[in-house]
GROMACS .gro file of N, CA and C in nm:
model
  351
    1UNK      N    1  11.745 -12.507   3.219
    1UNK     CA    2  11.642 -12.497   3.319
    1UNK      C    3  11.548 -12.617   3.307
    2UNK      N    4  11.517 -12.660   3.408
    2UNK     CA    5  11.426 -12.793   3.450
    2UNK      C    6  11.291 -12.764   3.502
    3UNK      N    7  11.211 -12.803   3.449
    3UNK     CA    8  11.078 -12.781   3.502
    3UNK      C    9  10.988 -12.912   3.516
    4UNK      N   10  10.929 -12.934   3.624
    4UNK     CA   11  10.849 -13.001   3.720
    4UNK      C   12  10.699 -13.027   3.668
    5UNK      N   13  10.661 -13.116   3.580
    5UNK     CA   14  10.534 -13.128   3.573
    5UNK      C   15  10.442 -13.232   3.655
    6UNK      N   16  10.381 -13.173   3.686
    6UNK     CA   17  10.315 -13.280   3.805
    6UNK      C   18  10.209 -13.449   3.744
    7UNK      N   19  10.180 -13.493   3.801
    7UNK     CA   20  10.135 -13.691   3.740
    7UNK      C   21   9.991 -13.591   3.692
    8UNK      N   22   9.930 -13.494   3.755
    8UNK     CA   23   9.780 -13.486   3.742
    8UNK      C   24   9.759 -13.410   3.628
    9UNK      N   25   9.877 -13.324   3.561
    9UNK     CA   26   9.901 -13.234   3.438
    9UNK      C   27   9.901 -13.305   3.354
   10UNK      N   28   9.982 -13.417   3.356
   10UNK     CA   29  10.048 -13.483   3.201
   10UNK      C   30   9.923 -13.544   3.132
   11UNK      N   31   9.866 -13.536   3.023
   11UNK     CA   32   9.780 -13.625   2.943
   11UNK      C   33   9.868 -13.782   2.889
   12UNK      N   34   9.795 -13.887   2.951
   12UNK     CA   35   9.868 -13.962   2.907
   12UNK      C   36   9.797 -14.056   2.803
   13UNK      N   37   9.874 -14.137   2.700
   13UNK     CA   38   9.768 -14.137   2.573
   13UNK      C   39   9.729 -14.296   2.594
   14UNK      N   40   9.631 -14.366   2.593
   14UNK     CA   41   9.645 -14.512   2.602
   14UNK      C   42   9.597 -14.577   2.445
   15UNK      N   43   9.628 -14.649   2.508
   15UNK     CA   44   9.598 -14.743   2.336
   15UNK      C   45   9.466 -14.800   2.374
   16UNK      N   46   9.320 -14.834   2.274
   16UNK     CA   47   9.206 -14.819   2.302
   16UNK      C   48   9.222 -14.950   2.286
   17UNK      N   49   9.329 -15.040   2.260
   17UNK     CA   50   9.310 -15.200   2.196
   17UNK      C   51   9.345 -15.273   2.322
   18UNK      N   52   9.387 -15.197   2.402
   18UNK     CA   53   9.408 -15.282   2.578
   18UNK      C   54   9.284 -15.243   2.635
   19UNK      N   55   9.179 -15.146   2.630
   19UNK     CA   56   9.081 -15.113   2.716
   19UNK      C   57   8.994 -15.258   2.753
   20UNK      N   58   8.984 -15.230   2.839
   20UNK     CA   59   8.866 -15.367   2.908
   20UNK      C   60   8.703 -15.336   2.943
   21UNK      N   61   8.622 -15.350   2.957
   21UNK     CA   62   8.508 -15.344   3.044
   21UNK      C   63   8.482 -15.318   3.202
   22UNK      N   64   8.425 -15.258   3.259
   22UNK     CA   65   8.448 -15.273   3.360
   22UNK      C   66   8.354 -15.390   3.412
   23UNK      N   67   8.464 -15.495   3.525
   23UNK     CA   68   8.431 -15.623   3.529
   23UNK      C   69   8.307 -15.622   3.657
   24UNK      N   70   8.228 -15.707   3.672
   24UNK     CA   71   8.124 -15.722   3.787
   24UNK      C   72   8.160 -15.788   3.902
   25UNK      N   73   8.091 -15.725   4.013
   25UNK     CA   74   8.168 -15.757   4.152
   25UNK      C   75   8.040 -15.815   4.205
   26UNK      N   76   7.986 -15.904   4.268
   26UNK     CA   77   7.900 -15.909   4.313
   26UNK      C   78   7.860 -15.819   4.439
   27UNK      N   79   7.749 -15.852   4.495
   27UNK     CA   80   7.697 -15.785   4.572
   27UNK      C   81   7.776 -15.821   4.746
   28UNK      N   82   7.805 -15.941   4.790
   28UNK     CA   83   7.829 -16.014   4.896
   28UNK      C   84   7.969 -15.931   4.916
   29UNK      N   85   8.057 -15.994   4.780
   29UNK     CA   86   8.203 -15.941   4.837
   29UNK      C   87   8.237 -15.756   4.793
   30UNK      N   88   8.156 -15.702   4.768
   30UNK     CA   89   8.141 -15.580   4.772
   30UNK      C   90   8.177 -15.515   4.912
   31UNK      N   91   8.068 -15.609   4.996
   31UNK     CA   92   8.031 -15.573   5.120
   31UNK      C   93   8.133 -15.619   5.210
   32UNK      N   94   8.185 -15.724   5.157
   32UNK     CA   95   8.335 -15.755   5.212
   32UNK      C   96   8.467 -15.655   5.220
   33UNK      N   97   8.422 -15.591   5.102
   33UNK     CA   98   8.572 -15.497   5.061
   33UNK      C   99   8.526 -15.387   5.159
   34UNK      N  100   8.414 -15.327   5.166
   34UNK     CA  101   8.377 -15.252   5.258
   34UNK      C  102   8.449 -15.242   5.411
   35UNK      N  103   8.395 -15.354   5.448
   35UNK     CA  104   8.447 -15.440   5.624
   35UNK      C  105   8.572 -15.455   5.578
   36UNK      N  106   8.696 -15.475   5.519
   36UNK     CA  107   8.834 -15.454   5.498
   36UNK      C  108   8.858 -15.346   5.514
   37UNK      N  109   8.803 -15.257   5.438
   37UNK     CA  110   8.855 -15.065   5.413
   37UNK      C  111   8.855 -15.027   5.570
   38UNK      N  112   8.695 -15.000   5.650
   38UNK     CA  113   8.662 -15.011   5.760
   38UNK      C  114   8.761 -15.051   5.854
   39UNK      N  115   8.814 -15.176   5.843
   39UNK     CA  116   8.919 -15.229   5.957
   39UNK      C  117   9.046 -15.142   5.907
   40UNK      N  118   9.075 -15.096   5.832
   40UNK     CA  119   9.234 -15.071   5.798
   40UNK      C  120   9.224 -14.924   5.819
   41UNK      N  121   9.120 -14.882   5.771
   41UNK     CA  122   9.094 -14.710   5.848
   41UNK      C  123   9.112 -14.671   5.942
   42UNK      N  124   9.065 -14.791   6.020
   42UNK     CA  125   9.077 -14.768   6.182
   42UNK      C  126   9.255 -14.799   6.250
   43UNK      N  127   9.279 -14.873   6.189
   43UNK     CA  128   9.428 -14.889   6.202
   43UNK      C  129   9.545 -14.876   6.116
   44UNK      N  130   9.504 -14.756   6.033
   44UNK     CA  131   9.568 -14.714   5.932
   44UNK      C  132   9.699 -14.834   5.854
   45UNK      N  133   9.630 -14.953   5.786
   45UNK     CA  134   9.697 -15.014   5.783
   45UNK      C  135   9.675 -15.001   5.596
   46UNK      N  136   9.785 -15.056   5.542
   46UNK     CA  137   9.800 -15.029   5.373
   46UNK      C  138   9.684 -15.154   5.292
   47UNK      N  139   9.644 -15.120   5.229
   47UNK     CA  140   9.580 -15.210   5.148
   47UNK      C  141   9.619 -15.205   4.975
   48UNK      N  142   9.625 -15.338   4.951
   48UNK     CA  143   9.626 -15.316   4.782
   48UNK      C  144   9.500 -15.298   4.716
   49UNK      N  145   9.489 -15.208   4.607
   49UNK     CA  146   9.377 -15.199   4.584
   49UNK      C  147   9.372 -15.197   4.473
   50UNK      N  148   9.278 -15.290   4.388
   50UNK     CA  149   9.259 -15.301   4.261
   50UNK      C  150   9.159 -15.252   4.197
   51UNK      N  151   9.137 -15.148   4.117
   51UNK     CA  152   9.012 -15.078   4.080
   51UNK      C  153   9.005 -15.101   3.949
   52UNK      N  154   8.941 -15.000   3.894
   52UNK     CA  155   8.929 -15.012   3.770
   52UNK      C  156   8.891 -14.881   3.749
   53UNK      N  157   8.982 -14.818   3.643
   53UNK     CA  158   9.010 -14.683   3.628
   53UNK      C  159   8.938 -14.692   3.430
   54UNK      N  160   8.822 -14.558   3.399
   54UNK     CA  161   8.783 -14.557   3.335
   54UNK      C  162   8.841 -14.447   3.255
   55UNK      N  163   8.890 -14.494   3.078
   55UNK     CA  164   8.951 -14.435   2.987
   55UNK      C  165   8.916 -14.279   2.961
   56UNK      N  166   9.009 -14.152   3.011
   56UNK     CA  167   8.947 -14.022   2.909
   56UNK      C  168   8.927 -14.086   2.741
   57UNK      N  169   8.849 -14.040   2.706
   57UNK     CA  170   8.849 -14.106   2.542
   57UNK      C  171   8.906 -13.993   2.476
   58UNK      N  172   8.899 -13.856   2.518
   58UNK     CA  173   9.017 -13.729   2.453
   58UNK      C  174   9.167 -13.840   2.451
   59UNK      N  175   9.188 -13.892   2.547
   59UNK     CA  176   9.308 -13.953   2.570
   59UNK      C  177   9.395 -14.055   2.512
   60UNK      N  178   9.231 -14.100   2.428
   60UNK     CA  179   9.313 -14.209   2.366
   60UNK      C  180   9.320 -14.184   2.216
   61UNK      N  181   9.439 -14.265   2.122
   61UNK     CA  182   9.541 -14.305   2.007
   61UNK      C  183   9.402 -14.386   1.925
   62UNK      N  184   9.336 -14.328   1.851
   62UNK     CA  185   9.215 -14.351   1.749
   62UNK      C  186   9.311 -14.341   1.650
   63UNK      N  187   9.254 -14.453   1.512
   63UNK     CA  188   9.268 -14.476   1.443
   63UNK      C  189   9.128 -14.371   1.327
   64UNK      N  190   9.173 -14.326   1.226
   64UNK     CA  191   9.085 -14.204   1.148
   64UNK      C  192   8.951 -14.226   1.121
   65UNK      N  193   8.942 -14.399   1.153
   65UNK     CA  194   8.799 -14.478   1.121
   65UNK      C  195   8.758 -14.539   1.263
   66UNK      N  196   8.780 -14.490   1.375
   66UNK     CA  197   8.744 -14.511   1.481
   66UNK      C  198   8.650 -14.416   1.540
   67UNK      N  199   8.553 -14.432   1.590
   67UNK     CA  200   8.457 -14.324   1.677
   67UNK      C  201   8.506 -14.363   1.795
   68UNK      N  202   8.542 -14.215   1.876
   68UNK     CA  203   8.570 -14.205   2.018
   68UNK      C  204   8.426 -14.255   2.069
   69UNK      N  205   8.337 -14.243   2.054
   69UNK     CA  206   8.170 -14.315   2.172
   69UNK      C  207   8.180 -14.458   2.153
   70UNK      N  208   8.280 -14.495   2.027
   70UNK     CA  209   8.300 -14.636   2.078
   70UNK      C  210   8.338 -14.723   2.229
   71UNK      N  211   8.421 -14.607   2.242
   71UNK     CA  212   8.540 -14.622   2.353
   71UNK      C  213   8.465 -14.608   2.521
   72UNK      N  214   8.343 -14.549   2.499
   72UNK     CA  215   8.300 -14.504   2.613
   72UNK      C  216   8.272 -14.634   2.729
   73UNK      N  217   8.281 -14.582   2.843
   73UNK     CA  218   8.284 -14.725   2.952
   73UNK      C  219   8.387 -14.814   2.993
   74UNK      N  220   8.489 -14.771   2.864
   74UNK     CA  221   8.627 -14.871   2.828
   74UNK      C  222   8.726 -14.813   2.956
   75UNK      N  223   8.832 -14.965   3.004
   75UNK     CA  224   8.893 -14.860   3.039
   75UNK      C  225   8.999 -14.973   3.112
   76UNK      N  226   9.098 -14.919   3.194
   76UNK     CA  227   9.214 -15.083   3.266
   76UNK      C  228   9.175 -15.052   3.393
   77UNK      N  229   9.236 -15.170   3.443
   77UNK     CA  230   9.238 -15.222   3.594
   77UNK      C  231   9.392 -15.169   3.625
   78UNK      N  232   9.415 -15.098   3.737
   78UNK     CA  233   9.478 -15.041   3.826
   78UNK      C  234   9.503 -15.140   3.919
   79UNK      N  235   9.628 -15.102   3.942
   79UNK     CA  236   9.675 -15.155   4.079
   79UNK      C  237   9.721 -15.085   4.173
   80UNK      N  238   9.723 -15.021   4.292
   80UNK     CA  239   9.836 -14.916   4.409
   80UNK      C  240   9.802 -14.969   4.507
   81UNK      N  241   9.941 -14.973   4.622
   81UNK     CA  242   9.911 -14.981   4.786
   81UNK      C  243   9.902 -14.872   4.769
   82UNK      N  244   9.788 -14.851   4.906
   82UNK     CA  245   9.723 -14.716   4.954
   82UNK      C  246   9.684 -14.693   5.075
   83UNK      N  247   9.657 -14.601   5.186
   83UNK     CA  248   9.588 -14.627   5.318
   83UNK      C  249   9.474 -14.581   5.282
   84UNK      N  250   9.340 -14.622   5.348
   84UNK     CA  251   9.213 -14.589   5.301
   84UNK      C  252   9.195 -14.444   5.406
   85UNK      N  253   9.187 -14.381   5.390
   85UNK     CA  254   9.141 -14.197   5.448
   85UNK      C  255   9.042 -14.218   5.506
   86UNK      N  256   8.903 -14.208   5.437
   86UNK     CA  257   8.795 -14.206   5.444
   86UNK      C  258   8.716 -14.250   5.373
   87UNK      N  259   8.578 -14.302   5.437
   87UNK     CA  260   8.471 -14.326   5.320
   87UNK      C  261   8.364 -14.294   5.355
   88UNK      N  262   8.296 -14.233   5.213
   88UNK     CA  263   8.189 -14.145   5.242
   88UNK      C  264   8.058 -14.220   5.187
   89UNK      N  265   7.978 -14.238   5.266
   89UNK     CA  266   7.853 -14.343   5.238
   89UNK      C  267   7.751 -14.302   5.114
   90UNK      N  268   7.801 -14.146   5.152
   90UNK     CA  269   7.631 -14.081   5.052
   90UNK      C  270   7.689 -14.095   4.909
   91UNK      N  271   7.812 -14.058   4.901
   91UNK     CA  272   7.856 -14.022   4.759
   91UNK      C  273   7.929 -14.185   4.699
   92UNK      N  274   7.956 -14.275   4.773
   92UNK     CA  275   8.022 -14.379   4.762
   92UNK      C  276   8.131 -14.404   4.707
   93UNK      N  277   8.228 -14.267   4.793
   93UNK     CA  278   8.344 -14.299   4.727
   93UNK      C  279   8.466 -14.267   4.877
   94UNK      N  280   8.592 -14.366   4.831
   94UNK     CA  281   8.634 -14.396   4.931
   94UNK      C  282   8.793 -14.316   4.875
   95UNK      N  283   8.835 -14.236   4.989
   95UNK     CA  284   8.928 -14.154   5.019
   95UNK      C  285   9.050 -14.196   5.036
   96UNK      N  286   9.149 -14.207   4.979
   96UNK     CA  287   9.328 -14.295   4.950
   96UNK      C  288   9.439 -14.171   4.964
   97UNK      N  289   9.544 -14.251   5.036
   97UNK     CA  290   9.643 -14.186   5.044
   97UNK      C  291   9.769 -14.284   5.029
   98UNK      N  292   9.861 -14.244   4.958
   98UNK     CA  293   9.968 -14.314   4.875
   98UNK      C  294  10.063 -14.263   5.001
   99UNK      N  295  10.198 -14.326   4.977
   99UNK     CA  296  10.302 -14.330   5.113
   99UNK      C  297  10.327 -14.176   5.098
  100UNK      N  298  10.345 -14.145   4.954
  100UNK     CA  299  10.397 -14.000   4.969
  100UNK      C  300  10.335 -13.884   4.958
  101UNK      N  301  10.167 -13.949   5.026
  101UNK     CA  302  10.071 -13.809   5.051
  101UNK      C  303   9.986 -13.785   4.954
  102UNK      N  304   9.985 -13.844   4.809
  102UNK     CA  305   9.922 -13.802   4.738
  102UNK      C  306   9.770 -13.827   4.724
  103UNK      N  307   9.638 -13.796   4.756
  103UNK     CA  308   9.515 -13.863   4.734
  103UNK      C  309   9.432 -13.924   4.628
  104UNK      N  310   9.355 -13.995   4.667
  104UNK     CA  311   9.302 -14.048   4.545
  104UNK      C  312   9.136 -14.073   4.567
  105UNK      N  313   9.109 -14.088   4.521
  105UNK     CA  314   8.936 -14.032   4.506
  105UNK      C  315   8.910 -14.189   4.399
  106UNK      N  316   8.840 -14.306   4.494
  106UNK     CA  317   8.816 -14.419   4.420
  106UNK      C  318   8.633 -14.405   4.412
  107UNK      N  319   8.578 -14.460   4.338
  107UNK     CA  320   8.437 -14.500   4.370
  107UNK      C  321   8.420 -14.609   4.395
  108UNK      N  322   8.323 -14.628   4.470
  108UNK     CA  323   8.319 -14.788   4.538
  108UNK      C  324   8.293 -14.905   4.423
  109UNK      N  325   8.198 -14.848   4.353
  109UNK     CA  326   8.168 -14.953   4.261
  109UNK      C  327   8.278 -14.975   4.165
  110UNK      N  328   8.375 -14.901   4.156
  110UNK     CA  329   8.504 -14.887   4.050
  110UNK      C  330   8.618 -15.047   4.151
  111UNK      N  331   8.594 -15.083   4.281
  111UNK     CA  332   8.703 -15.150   4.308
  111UNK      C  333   8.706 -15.262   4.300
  112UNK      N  334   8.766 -15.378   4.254
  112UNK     CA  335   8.733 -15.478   4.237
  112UNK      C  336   8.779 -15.591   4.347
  113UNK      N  337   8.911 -15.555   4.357
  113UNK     CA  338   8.969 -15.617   4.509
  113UNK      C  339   9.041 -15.555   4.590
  114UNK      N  340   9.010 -15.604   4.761
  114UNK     CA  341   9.081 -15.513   4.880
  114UNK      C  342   9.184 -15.616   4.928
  115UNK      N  343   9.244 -15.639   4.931
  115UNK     CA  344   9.382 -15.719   4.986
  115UNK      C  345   9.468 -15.612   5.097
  116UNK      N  346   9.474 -15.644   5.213
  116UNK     CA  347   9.573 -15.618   5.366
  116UNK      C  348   9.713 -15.640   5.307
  117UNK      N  349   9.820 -15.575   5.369
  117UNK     CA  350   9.915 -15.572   5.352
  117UNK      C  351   9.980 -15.619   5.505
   0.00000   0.00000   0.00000
């Protein structure tokens, strides 16, 4: 018998020695990625989107002399094509859908680049 665990179940473990910072976007092309999302919403067109996805620290492969609050803030840069759903101004986070339906819940300040497909 075969059983089906879904991507959002699995704990996956990362190694804390790849984690990065999350990098700074300025203010200008922020507002750029914005006016991209905006145009492709409207014409449901795919965008690549590069974010930056922040580490569970439960998640990560510590060494016995490591403090997990080290880790905090840490975390990699992501890559997925996605269509942008929606975006919600108050909460500032922008609404993704992958080819095969699945959603994704980005925060604005988490993205670093919007690239058209």
């Amino acid at each position: 018998m075969v059983t089906a665990i879904r991507k959002e179940q699995t704990l996956i473990q990362k190694n804390a020695a790849f984690l990065t910072s999350r990098p700074e976007v300025d203010y200008l092309e922020r507002e750029s990625f914005f006016i991209t999302l905006n145009d492709a919403k409207k014409r449901v067109w795919v965008v690549r989107l590069t974010y930056f996805y922040e580490a569970d620290v439960a998640s990560l492969r510590l060494a016995p002399f490591e403090y997990p609050s080290a880790f905090l803030g840490l975390g990699s840069i992501e890559q997925l094509d996605l269509v942008p759903m929606e975006i919600d101004t108050l909460t500032e986070e922008v609404i993704l859908k992958d080819i095969a339906g699945h959603e994704y819940i980005v925060e604005f300040r988490d993205i670093i680049d919007v690239e058209l497909l």
